[in-house]
Amino acid sequence: MRTIRMAGMAVLGIVMTLGLVVTSSVPAQAITRMHIYKIQYNSPGPDNGSNSSLNAEWVQLHNRSGSRISLSGWTLRDNCGCGHVYTFHNYRIRAHGYVKIHTGRGTNTQTDRYWGRSWYVWNNTGDRATLKNRAGTVIDRCSYNGGDTSVLC
């Protein structure tokens, strides 16, 4: 046991001396708590822009913690850089809860939020969803290349 402990300390010393310690700009707690779970990027049927078709396109987030989390001021965006940004206002996700952010219009509930867009956000041929907290720190990302209707992240 003593040999293993001393060897481990020696390895740690070498790693720190060489600057090989990996750091993350995302707090570990945030990574494990909030997660982009699934993206339904290709709604069934033709992309005719109807509200029901728009609402069949969504991103589902999952709170993996045992505590409620305030998502007020958090954002969800796609990769186009063209202003597709959903901002949460006065919303708390339940412990171990899920919430879907639908593209179209609707009445917000605890489990379903509505972006209010009049056209599709998520590209059928590939895109990337990014979730940021109110400070602008990236909490999670999920990319896909198309070819199906949805992706588990």
Tab-separated table of N, CA, C and O in Angstrom, residues 15-87:
chain	number	residue	atom	x	y	z
A	15	VAL	N	3.548	14.814	-13.425
A	15	VAL	CA	2.479	15.409	-14.231
A	15	VAL	C	2.387	16.903	-13.964
A	15	VAL	O	2.302	17.717	-14.885
A	16	MET	N	2.402	17.296	-12.702
A	16	MET	CA	2.291	18.719	-12.359
A	16	MET	C	3.522	19.487	-12.823
A	16	MET	O	3.416	20.606	-13.322
A	17	THR	N	4.710	18.886	-12.710
A	17	THR	CA	5.934	19.544	-13.151
A	17	THR	C	5.907	19.791	-14.648
A	17	THR	O	6.307	20.837	-15.133
A	18	LEU	N	5.415	18.820	-15.392
A	18	LEU	CA	5.376	18.957	-16.847
A	18	LEU	C	4.180	19.776	-17.335
A	18	LEU	O	4.054	20.027	-18.523
A	19	GLY	N	3.305	20.155	-16.434
A	19	GLY	CA	2.131	20.941	-16.825
A	19	GLY	C	1.103	20.129	-17.563
A	19	GLY	O	0.408	20.643	-18.431
A	20	LEU	N	1.010	18.845	-17.254
A	20	LEU	CA	0.084	17.975	-17.960
A	20	LEU	C	-1.271	17.870	-17.298
A	20	LEU	O	-2.089	17.056	-17.698
A	21	VAL	N	-1.514	18.660	-16.288
A	21	VAL	CA	-2.807	18.613	-15.629
A	21	VAL	C	-3.847	19.217	-16.563
A	21	VAL	O	-3.696	20.333	-17.035
A	22	VAL	N	-4.868	18.452	-16.862
A	22	VAL	CA	-5.919	18.903	-17.761
A	22	VAL	C	-6.952	19.665	-16.955
A	22	VAL	O	-7.419	19.193	-15.924
A	23	THR	N	-7.301	20.856	-17.421
A	23	THR	CA	-8.339	21.627	-16.759
A	23	THR	C	-9.484	21.829	-17.725
A	23	THR	O	-9.325	21.741	-18.933
A	24	SER	N	-10.609	22.131	-17.186
A	24	SER	CA	-11.798	22.358	-17.992
A	24	SER	C	-12.357	23.721	-17.664
A	24	SER	O	-12.316	24.163	-16.526
A	25	SER	N	-12.876	24.405	-18.682
A	25	SER	CA	-13.503	25.708	-18.446
A	25	SER	C	-14.933	25.555	-17.947
A	25	SER	O	-15.570	26.518	-17.582
A	26	VAL	N	-15.446	24.328	-17.956
A	26	VAL	CA	-16.796	24.054	-17.489
A	26	VAL	C	-16.704	23.402	-16.118
A	26	VAL	O	-16.031	22.391	-15.964
A	27	PRO	N	-17.346	23.962	-15.099
A	27	PRO	CA	-17.303	23.328	-13.788
A	27	PRO	C	-17.815	21.899	-13.846
A	27	PRO	O	-18.824	21.619	-14.477
A	28	ALA	N	-17.101	20.991	-13.188
A	28	ALA	CA	-17.481	19.573	-13.221
A	28	ALA	C	-18.901	19.372	-12.726
A	28	ALA	O	-19.640	18.551	-13.247
A	29	GLN	N	-19.310	20.137	-11.711
A	29	GLN	CA	-20.650	19.985	-11.167
A	29	GLN	C	-21.703	20.312	-12.223
A	29	GLN	O	-22.712	19.625	-12.345
A	30	ALA	N	-21.482	21.374	-13.023
A	30	ALA	CA	-22.442	21.758	-14.049
A	30	ALA	C	-22.537	20.693	-15.135
A	30	ALA	O	-23.612	20.412	-15.647
A	31	ILE	N	-21.404	20.078	-15.467
A	31	ILE	CA	-21.412	19.053	-16.498
A	31	ILE	C	-22.275	17.876	-16.068
A	31	ILE	O	-23.038	17.335	-16.841
A	32	THR	N	-22.152	17.482	-14.827
A	32	THR	CA	-22.897	16.317	-14.375
A	32	THR	C	-24.350	16.644	-14.066
A	32	THR	O	-25.178	15.749	-14.027
A	33	ARG	N	-24.679	17.907	-13.864
A	33	ARG	CA	-26.045	18.265	-13.479
A	33	ARG	C	-26.959	18.471	-14.681
A	33	ARG	O	-28.045	17.926	-14.725
A	34	MET	N	-26.584	19.290	-15.647
A	34	MET	CA	-27.432	19.583	-16.811
A	34	MET	C	-26.819	18.982	-18.062
A	34	MET	O	-25.611	19.031	-18.257
A	35	HIS	N	-27.686	18.459	-18.917
A	35	HIS	CA	-27.208	17.698	-20.068
A	35	HIS	C	-28.206	17.838	-21.218
A	35	HIS	O	-29.423	17.783	-20.993
A	36	ILE	N	-27.706	18.038	-22.436
A	36	ILE	CA	-28.557	17.935	-23.622
A	36	ILE	C	-28.756	16.443	-23.845
A	36	ILE	O	-27.805	15.710	-24.109
A	37	TYR	N	-29.982	15.989	-23.698
A	37	TYR	CA	-30.273	14.557	-23.740
A	37	TYR	C	-30.576	14.065	-25.158
A	37	TYR	O	-30.074	13.036	-25.595
A	38	LYS	N	-31.431	14.802	-25.882
A	38	LYS	CA	-31.852	14.344	-27.204
A	38	LYS	C	-32.251	15.539	-28.064
A	38	LYS	O	-32.791	16.515	-27.560
A	39	ILE	N	-32.000	15.411	-29.372
A	39	ILE	CA	-32.459	16.408	-30.346
A	39	ILE	C	-33.317	15.694	-31.380
A	39	ILE	O	-32.861	14.752	-32.032
A	40	GLN	N	-34.553	16.133	-31.509
A	40	GLN	CA	-35.454	15.669	-32.571
A	40	GLN	C	-35.368	16.742	-33.650
A	40	GLN	O	-36.048	17.758	-33.580
A	41	TYR	N	-34.478	16.557	-34.627
A	41	TYR	CA	-34.186	17.614	-35.594
A	41	TYR	C	-34.968	17.510	-36.887
A	41	TYR	O	-35.010	18.459	-37.660
A	42	ASN	N	-35.598	16.392	-37.141
A	42	ASN	CA	-36.354	16.229	-38.381
A	42	ASN	C	-37.769	15.791	-38.028
A	42	ASN	O	-38.020	14.618	-37.785
A	43	SER	N	-38.686	16.754	-38.015
A	43	SER	CA	-40.072	16.425	-37.653
A	43	SER	C	-40.681	15.504	-38.708
A	43	SER	O	-40.315	15.574	-39.882
A	44	PRO	N	-41.602	14.638	-38.294
A	44	PRO	CA	-42.226	13.713	-39.241
A	44	PRO	C	-42.993	14.462	-40.330
A	44	PRO	O	-43.543	15.534	-40.091
A	45	GLY	N	-43.024	13.891	-41.505
A	45	GLY	CA	-43.774	14.480	-42.616
A	45	GLY	C	-43.007	15.583	-43.316
A	45	GLY	O	-41.831	15.821	-43.045
A	46	PRO	N	-43.693	16.298	-44.203
A	46	PRO	CA	-43.031	17.363	-44.971
A	46	PRO	C	-42.739	18.578	-44.079
A	46	PRO	O	-43.484	18.875	-43.153
A	47	ASP	N	-41.647	19.251	-44.382
A	47	ASP	CA	-41.294	20.477	-43.657
A	47	ASP	C	-42.076	21.645	-44.258
A	47	ASP	O	-41.554	22.441	-45.036
A	48	ASN	N	-43.351	21.728	-43.868
A	48	ASN	CA	-44.229	22.748	-44.445
A	48	ASN	C	-44.351	23.994	-43.569
A	48	ASN	O	-45.066	24.925	-43.906
A	49	GLY	N	-43.681	24.007	-42.424
A	49	GLY	CA	-43.688	25.191	-41.564
A	49	GLY	C	-44.926	25.332	-40.697
A	49	GLY	O	-45.082	26.358	-40.032
A	50	SER	N	-45.788	24.320	-40.678
A	50	SER	CA	-46.969	24.412	-39.802
A	50	SER	C	-46.497	24.381	-38.353
A	50	SER	O	-45.431	23.851	-38.032
A	51	ASN	N	-47.293	24.933	-37.458
A	51	ASN	CA	-46.911	24.977	-36.059
A	51	ASN	C	-46.741	23.570	-35.477
A	51	ASN	O	-45.823	23.322	-34.697
A	52	SER	N	-47.605	22.630	-35.888
A	52	SER	CA	-47.458	21.263	-35.379
A	52	SER	C	-46.165	20.625	-35.883
A	52	SER	O	-45.495	19.896	-35.144
A	53	SER	N	-45.771	20.921	-37.117
A	53	SER	CA	-44.507	20.415	-37.644
A	53	SER	C	-43.327	21.058	-36.920
A	53	SER	O	-42.360	20.379	-36.555
A	54	LEU	N	-43.405	22.362	-36.682
A	54	LEU	CA	-42.337	23.060	-35.963
A	54	LEU	C	-42.190	22.516	-34.539
A	54	LEU	O	-41.069	22.368	-34.030
A	55	ASN	N	-43.300	22.209	-33.891
A	55	ASN	CA	-43.239	21.716	-32.514
A	55	ASN	C	-42.816	20.257	-32.410
A	55	ASN	O	-42.482	19.783	-31.323
A	56	ALA	N	-42.797	19.548	-33.550
A	56	ALA	CA	-42.272	18.184	-33.567
A	56	ALA	C	-40.743	18.205	-33.707
A	56	ALA	O	-40.111	17.152	-33.734
A	57	GLU	N	-40.169	19.392	-33.786
A	57	GLU	CA	-38.720	19.593	-33.759
A	57	GLU	C	-38.407	20.156	-32.376
A	57	GLU	O	-38.987	21.156	-31.976
A	58	TRP	N	-37.514	19.483	-31.617
A	58	TRP	CA	-37.262	19.908	-30.248
A	58	TRP	C	-35.909	19.422	-29.745
A	58	TRP	O	-35.303	18.522	-30.321
A	59	VAL	N	-35.490	20.030	-28.648
A	59	VAL	CA	-34.305	19.587	-27.909
A	59	VAL	C	-34.760	19.274	-26.492
A	59	VAL	O	-35.500	20.053	-25.887
A	60	GLN	N	-34.330	18.136	-25.967
A	60	GLN	CA	-34.692	17.765	-24.609
A	60	GLN	C	-33.457	17.858	-23.710
A	60	GLN	O	-32.403	17.313	-24.019
A	61	LEU	N	-33.620	18.586	-22.608
A	61	LEU	CA	-32.573	18.735	-21.600
A	61	LEU	C	-32.921	17.875	-20.394
A	61	LEU	O	-34.101	17.651	-20.106
A	62	HIS	N	-31.903	17.422	-19.676
A	62	HIS	CA	-32.108	16.568	-18.505
A	62	HIS	C	-31.299	17.111	-17.333
A	62	HIS	O	-30.107	17.387	-17.481
A	63	ASN	N	-31.959	17.278	-16.204
A	63	ASN	CA	-31.303	17.618	-14.949
A	63	ASN	C	-30.958	16.299	-14.268
A	63	ASN	O	-31.836	15.592	-13.800
A	64	ARG	N	-29.685	15.981	-14.209
A	64	ARG	CA	-29.264	14.703	-13.627
A	64	ARG	C	-29.048	14.783	-12.118
A	64	ARG	O	-28.652	13.815	-11.507
A	65	SER	N	-29.315	15.931	-11.534
A	65	SER	CA	-29.061	16.090	-10.100
A	65	SER	C	-30.332	15.869	-9.290
A	65	SER	O	-31.437	15.848	-9.828
A	66	GLY	N	-30.162	15.765	-8.004
A	66	GLY	CA	-31.278	15.613	-7.082
A	66	GLY	C	-31.811	16.942	-6.597
A	66	GLY	O	-32.590	16.981	-5.646
A	67	SER	N	-31.418	18.043	-7.247
A	67	SER	CA	-31.860	19.383	-6.851
A	67	SER	C	-32.464	20.117	-8.038
A	67	SER	O	-32.076	19.883	-9.177
A	68	ARG	N	-33.383	21.019	-7.727
A	68	ARG	CA	-33.902	21.909	-8.776
A	68	ARG	C	-32.789	22.842	-9.213
A	68	ARG	O	-31.938	23.222	-8.413
A	69	ILE	N	-32.795	23.226	-10.491
A	69	ILE	CA	-31.784	24.143	-11.020
A	69	ILE	C	-32.498	25.291	-11.709
A	69	ILE	O	-33.378	25.074	-12.543
A	70	SER	N	-32.104	26.502	-11.388
A	70	SER	CA	-32.640	27.671	-12.081
A	70	SER	C	-31.933	27.798	-13.424
A	70	SER	O	-30.707	27.911	-13.478
A	71	LEU	N	-32.711	27.759	-14.503
A	71	LEU	CA	-32.156	27.947	-15.844
A	71	LEU	C	-32.399	29.372	-16.339
A	71	LEU	O	-32.127	29.668	-17.502
A	72	SER	N	-32.877	30.244	-15.473
A	72	SER	CA	-33.151	31.632	-15.862
A	72	SER	C	-31.882	32.281	-16.410
A	72	SER	O	-30.834	32.245	-15.777
A	73	GLY	N	-31.992	32.807	-17.627
A	73	GLY	CA	-30.856	33.438	-18.285
A	73	GLY	C	-29.985	32.475	-19.072
A	73	GLY	O	-29.079	32.897	-19.779
A	74	TRP	N	-30.248	31.181	-18.979
A	74	TRP	CA	-29.492	30.191	-19.754
A	74	TRP	C	-29.958	30.249	-21.206
A	74	TRP	O	-31.091	30.657	-21.494
A	75	THR	N	-29.100	29.825	-22.136
A	75	THR	CA	-29.443	29.844	-23.556
A	75	THR	C	-29.188	28.499	-24.213
A	75	THR	O	-28.317	27.739	-23.793
A	76	LEU	N	-29.965	28.256	-25.258
A	76	LEU	CA	-29.791	27.101	-26.133
A	76	LEU	C	-29.705	27.675	-27.540
A	76	LEU	O	-30.547	28.495	-27.926
A	77	ARG	N	-28.698	27.279	-28.286
A	77	ARG	CA	-28.517	27.824	-29.640
A	77	ARG	C	-28.036	26.755	-30.596
A	77	ARG	O	-27.470	25.757	-30.181
A	78	ASP	N	-28.251	27.026	-31.890
A	78	ASP	CA	-27.708	26.130	-32.907
A	78	ASP	C	-26.361	26.687	-33.369
A	78	ASP	O	-25.863	27.671	-32.822
A	79	ASN	N	-25.806	26.086	-34.392
A	79	ASN	CA	-24.447	26.416	-34.815
A	79	ASN	C	-24.379	27.448	-35.934
A	79	ASN	O	-23.291	27.808	-36.354
A	80	CYS	N	-25.500	27.935	-36.425
A	80	CYS	CA	-25.453	28.784	-37.620
A	80	CYS	C	-24.980	30.210	-37.349
A	80	CYS	O	-24.550	30.891	-38.272
A	81	GLY	N	-25.061	30.671	-36.120
A	81	GLY	CA	-24.664	32.050	-35.834
A	81	GLY	C	-25.627	33.072	-36.420
A	81	GLY	O	-25.267	34.220	-36.658
A	82	CYS	N	-26.865	32.656	-36.652
A	82	CYS	CA	-27.835	33.529	-37.313
A	82	CYS	C	-28.970	33.947	-36.380
A	82	CYS	O	-30.064	34.242	-36.828
A	83	GLY	N	-28.702	33.955	-35.093
A	83	GLY	CA	-29.694	34.452	-34.149
A	83	GLY	C	-30.675	33.432	-33.625
A	83	GLY	O	-31.670	33.789	-33.010
A	84	HIS	N	-30.431	32.149	-33.864
A	84	HIS	CA	-31.295	31.118	-33.306
A	84	HIS	C	-30.876	30.858	-31.865
A	84	HIS	O	-30.115	29.933	-31.582
A	85	VAL	N	-31.364	31.684	-30.959
A	85	VAL	CA	-31.001	31.569	-29.547
A	85	VAL	C	-32.286	31.559	-28.718
A	85	VAL	O	-33.072	32.494	-28.777
A	86	TYR	N	-32.486	30.483	-27.963
A	86	TYR	CA	-33.594	30.409	-27.021
A	86	TYR	C	-33.047	30.791	-25.653
A	86	TYR	O	-32.026	30.259	-25.210
A	87	THR	N	-33.734	31.716	-24.965
A	87	THR	CA	-33.324	32.131	-23.625
A	87	THR	C	-34.412	31.739	-22.630
A	87	THR	O	-35.583	32.058	-22.828
